Short mmCIF file of N, CA, C and O in Angstrom, two decimals:
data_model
loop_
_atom_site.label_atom_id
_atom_site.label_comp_id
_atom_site.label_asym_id
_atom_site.label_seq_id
_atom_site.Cartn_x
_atom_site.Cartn_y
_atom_site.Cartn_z
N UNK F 1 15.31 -11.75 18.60
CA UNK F 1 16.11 -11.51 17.43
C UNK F 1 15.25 -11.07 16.23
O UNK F 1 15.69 -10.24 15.44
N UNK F 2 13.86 -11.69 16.06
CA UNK F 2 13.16 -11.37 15.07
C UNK F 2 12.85 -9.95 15.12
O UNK F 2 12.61 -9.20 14.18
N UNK F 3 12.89 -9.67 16.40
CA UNK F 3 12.24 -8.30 16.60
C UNK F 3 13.34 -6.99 15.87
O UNK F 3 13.12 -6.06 15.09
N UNK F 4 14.46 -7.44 16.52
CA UNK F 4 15.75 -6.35 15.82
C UNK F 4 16.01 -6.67 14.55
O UNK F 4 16.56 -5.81 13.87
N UNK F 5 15.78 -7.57 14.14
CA UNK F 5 15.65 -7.30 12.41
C UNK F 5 14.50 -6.83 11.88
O UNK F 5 14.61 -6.29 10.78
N UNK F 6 13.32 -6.89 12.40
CA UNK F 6 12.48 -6.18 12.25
C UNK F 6 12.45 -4.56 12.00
O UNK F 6 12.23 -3.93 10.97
N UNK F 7 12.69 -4.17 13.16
CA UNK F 7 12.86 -2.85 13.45
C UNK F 7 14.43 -2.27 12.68
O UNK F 7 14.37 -1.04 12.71
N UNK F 8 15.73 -2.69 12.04
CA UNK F 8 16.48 -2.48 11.52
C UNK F 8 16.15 -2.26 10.28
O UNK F 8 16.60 -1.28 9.69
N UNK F 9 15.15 -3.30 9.59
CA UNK F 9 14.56 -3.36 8.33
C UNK F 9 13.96 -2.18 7.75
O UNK F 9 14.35 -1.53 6.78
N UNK F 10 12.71 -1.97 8.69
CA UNK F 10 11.59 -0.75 8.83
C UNK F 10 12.73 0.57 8.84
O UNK F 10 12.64 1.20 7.78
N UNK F 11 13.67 1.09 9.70
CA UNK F 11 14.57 2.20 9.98
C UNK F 11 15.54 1.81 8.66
O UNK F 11 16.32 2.73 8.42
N UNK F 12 15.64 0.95 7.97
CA UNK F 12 16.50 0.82 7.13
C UNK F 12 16.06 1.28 6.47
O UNK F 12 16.29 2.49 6.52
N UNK F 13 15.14 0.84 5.38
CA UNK F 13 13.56 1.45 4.53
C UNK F 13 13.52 2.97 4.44
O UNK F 13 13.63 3.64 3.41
N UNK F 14 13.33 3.46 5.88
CA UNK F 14 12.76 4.74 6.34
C UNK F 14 14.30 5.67 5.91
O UNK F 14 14.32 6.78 5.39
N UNK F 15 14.99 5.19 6.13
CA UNK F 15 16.48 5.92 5.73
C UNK F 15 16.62 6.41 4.84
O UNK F 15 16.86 7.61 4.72
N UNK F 16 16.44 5.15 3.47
CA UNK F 16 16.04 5.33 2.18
C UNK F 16 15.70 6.24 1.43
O UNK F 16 16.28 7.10 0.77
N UNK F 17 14.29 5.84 1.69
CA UNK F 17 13.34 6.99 1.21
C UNK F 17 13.29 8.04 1.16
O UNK F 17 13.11 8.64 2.22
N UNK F 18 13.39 8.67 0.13
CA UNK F 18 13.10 10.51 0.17
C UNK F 18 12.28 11.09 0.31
O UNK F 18 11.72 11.32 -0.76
N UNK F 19 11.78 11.56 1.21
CA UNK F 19 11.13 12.66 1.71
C UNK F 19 9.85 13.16 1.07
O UNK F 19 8.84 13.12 1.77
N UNK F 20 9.74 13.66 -0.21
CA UNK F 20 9.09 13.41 -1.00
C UNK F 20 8.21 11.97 -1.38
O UNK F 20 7.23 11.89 -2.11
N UNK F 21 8.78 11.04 -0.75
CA UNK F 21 8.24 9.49 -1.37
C UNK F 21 7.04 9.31 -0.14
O UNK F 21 6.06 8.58 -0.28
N UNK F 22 7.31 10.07 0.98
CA UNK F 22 6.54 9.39 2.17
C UNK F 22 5.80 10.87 2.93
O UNK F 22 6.14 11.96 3.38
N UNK F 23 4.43 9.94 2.67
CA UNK F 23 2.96 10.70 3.42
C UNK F 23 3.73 10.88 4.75
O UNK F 23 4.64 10.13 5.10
N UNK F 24 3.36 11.76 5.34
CA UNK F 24 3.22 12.07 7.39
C UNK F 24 2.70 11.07 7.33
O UNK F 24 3.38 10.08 7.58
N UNK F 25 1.09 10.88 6.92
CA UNK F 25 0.43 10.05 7.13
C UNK F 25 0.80 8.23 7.65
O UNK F 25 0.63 7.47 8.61
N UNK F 26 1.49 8.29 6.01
CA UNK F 26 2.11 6.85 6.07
C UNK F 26 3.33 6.32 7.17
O UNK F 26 3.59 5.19 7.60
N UNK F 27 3.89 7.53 7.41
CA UNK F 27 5.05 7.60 8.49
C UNK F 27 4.69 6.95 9.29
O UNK F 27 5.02 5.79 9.54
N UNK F 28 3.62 7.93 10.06
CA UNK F 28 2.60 7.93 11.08
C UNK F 28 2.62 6.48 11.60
O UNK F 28 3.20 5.92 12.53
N UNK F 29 1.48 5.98 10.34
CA UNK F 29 0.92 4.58 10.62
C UNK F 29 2.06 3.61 10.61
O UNK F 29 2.06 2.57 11.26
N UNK F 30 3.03 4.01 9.82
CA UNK F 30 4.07 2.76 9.95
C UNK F 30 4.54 2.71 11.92
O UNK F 30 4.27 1.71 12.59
N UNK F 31 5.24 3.95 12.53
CA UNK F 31 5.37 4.22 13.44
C UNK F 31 4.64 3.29 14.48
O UNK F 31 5.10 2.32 15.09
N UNK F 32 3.13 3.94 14.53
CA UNK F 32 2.22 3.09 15.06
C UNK F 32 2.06 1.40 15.32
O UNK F 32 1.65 0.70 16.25
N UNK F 33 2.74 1.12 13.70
CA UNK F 33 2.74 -0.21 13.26
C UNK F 33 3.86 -0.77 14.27
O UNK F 33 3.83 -1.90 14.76
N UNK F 34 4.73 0.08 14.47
CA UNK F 34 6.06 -0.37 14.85
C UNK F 34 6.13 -0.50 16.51
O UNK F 34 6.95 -1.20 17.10
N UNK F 35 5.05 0.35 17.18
CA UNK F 35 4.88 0.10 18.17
C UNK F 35 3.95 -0.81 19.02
O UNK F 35 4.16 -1.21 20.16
N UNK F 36 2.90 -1.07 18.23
CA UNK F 36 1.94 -2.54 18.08
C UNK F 36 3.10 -3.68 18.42
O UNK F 36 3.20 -4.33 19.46
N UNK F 37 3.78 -3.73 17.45
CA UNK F 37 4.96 -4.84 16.98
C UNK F 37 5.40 -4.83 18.38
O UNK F 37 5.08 -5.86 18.98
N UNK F 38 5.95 -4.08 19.00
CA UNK F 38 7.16 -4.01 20.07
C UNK F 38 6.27 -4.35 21.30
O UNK F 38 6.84 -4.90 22.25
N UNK F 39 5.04 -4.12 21.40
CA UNK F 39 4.34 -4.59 22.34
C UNK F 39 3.86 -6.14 22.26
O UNK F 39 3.34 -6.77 23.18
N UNK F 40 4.09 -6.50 21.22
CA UNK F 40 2.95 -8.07 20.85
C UNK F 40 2.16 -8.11 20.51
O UNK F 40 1.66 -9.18 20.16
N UNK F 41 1.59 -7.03 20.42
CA UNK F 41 0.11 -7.08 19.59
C UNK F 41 0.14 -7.58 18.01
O UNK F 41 -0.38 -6.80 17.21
N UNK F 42 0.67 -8.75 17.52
CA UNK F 42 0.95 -9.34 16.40
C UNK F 42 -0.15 -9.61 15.49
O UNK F 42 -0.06 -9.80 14.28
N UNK F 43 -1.03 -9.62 16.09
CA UNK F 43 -2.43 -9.83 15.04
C UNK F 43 -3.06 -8.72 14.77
O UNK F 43 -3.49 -8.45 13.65
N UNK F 44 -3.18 -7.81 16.02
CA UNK F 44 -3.75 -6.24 15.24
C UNK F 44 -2.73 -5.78 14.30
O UNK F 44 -3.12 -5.43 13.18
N UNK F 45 -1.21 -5.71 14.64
CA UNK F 45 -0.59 -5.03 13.30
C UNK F 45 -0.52 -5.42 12.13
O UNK F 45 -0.27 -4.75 11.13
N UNK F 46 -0.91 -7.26 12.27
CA UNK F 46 -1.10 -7.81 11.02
C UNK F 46 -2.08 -6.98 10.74
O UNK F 46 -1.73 -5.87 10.35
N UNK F 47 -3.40 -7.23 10.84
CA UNK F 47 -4.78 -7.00 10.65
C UNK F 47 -4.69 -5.71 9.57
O UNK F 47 -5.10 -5.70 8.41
N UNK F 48 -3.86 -4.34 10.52
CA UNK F 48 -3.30 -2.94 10.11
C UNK F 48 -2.95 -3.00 8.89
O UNK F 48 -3.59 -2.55 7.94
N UNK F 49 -2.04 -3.48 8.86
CA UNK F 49 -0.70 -3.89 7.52
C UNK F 49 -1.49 -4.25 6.73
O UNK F 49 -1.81 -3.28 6.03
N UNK F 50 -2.07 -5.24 6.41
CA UNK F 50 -2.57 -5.62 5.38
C UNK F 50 -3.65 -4.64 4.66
O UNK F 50 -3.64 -4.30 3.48
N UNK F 51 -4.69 -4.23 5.78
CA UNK F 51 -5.56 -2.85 4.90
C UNK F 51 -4.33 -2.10 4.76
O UNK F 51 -4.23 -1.90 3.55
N UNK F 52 -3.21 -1.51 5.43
CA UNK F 52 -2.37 -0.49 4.52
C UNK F 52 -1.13 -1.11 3.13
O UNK F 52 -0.48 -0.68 2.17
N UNK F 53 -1.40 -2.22 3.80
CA UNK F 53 -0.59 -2.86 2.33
C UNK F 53 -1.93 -2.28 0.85
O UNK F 53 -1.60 -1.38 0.08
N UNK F 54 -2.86 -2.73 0.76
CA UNK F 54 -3.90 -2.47 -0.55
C UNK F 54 -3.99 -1.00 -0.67
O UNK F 54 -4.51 -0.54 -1.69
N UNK F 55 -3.48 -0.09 0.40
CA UNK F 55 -3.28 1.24 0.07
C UNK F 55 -2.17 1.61 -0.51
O UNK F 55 -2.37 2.03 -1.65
N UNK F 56 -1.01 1.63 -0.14
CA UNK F 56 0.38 1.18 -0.73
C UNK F 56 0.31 0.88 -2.04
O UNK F 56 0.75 1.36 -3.09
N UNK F 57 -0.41 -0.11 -1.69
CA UNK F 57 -0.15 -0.30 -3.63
C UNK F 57 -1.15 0.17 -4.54
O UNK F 57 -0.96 0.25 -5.75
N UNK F 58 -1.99 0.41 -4.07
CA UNK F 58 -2.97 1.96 -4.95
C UNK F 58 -2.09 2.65 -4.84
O UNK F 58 -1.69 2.70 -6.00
N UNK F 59 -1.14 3.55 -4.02
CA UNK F 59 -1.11 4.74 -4.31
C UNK F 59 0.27 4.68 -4.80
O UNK F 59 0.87 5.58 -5.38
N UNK F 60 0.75 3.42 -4.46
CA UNK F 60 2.54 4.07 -4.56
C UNK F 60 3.09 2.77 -5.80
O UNK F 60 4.07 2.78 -6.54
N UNK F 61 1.87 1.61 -5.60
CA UNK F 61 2.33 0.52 -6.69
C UNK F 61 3.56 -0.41 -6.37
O UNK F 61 4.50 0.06 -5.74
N UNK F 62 3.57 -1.67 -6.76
CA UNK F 62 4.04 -2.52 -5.59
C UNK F 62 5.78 -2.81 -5.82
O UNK F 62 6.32 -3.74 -5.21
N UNK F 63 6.61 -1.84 -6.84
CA UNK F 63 7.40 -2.15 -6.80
C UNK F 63 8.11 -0.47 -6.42
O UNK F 63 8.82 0.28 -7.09
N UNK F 64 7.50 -0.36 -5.02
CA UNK F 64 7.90 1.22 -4.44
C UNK F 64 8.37 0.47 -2.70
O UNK F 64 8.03 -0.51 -2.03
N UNK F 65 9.29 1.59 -2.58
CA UNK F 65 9.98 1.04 -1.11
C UNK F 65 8.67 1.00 0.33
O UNK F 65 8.55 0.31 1.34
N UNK F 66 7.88 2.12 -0.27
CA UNK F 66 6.97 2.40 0.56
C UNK F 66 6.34 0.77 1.08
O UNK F 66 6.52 0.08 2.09
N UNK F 67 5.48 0.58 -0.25
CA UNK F 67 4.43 -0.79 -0.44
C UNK F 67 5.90 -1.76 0.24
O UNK F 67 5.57 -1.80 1.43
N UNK F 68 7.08 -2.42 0.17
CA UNK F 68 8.30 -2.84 0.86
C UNK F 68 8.16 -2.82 1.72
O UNK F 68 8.14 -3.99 2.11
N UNK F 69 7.95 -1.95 2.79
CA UNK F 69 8.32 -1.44 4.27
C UNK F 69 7.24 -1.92 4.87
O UNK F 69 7.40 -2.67 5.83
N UNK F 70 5.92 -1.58 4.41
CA UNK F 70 4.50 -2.33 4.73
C UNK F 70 4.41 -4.09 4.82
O UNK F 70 3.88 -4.77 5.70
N UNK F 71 5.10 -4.51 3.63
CA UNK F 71 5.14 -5.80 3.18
C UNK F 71 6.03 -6.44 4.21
O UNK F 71 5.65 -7.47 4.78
N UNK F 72 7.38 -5.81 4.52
CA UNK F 72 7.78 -6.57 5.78
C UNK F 72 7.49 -6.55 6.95
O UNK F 72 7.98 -7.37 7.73
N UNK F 73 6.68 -5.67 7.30
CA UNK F 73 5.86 -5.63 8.72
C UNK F 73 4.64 -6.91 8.89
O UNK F 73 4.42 -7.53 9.92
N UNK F 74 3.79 -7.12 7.28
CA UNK F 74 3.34 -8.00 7.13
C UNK F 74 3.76 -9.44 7.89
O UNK F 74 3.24 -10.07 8.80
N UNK F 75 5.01 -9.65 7.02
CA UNK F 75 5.76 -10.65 7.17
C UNK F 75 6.49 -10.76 8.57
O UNK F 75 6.43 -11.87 9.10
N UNK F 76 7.16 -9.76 9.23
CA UNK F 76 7.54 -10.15 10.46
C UNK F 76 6.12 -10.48 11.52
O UNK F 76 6.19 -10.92 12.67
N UNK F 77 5.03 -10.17 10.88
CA UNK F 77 4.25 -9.97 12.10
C UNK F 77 3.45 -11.81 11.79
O UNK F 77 3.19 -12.51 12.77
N UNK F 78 3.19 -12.32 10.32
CA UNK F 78 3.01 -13.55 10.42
C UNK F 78 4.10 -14.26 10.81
O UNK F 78 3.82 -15.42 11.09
N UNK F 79 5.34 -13.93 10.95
CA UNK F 79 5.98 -15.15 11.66
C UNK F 79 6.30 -14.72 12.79
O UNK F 79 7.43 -15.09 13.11
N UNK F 80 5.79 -14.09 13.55
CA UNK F 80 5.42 -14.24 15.10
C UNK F 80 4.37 -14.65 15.50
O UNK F 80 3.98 -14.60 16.67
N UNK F 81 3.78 -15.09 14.56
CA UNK F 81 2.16 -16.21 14.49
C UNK F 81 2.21 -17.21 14.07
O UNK F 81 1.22 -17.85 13.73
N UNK F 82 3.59 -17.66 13.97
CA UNK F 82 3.80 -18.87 13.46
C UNK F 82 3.49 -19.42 12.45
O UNK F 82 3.44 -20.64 12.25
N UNK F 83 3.13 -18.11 11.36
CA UNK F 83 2.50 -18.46 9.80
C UNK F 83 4.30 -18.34 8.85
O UNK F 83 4.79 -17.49 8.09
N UNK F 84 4.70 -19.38 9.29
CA UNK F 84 6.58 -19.43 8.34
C UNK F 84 6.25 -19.09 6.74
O UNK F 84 6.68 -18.24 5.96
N UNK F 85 5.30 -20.17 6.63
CA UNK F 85 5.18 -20.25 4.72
C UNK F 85 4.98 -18.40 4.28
O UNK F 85 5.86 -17.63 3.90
N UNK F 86 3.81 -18.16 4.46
CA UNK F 86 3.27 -16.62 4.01
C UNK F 86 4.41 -15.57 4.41
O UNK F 86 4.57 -14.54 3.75
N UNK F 87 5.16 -15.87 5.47
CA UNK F 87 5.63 -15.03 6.12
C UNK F 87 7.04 -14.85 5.09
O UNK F 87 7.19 -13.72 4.62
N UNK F 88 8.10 -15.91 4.72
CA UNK F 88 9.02 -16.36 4.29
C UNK F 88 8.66 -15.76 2.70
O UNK F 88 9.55 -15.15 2.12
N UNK F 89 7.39 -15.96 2.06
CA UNK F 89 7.25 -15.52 0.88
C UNK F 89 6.99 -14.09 0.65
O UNK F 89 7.18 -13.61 -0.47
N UNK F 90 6.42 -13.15 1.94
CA UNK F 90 6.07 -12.00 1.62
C UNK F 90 7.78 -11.21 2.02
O UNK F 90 8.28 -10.19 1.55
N UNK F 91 8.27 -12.08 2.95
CA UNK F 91 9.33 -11.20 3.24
C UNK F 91 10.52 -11.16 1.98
O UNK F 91 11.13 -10.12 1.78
N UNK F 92 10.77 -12.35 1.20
CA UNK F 92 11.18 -12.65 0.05
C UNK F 92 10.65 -11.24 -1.29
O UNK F 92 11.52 -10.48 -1.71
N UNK F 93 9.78 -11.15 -1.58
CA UNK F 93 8.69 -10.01 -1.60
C UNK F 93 9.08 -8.52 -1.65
O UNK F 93 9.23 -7.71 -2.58
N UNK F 94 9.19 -8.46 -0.31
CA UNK F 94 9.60 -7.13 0.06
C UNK F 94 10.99 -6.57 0.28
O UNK F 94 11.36 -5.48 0.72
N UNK F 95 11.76 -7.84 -0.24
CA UNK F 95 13.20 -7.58 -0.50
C UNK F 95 13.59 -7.86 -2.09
O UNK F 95 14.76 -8.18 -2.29
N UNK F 96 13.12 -7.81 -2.70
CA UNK F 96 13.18 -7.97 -4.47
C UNK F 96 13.04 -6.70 -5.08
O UNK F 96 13.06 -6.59 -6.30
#
């Protein structure tokens, strides 16, 4: 279940956004991100996310959907590590 809200979230986000708002680049890596996720690899996409979270918010600043979309990948991916607290606050976060 975590997983399809996950992935609803991210495609929700991605819907959003205009075209103009989003790198290939960033696409890219979110994509990537999204397929890490779907495999289990929960600690490398953390690991990912977080260096592209401090990019995000250099480039796009943290109250942009972009730095959002990053921030809940964050968060779904600590609470499939059983990190609730961090996870619960970043996802809180990235929905404000």
């Amino acid at each position: 279940m975590k997983k399809l809200i996950f992935i609803l979230t991210v495609f929700a986000y991605q819907a959003i956004l205009p075209a103009a708002a989003q790198s290939n680049e960033l696409m890219a890596n979110i994509q990537a991100l999204m397929s890490k996720y779907k495999e289990g690899d929960y600690a490398d996409v953390l690991t990912l996310s977080e260096k592209m979270l401090i990019q995000a918010e250099k480039e796009f600043g943290t109250n942009d959907p972009n730095y959002a979309i990053i921030l809940s990948i964050v968060a779904a991916s600590q609470a499939e590590m059983g990190q609730s607290g961090p996870a619960e606050k970043n996802y809180l976060a990235s929905n404000a």
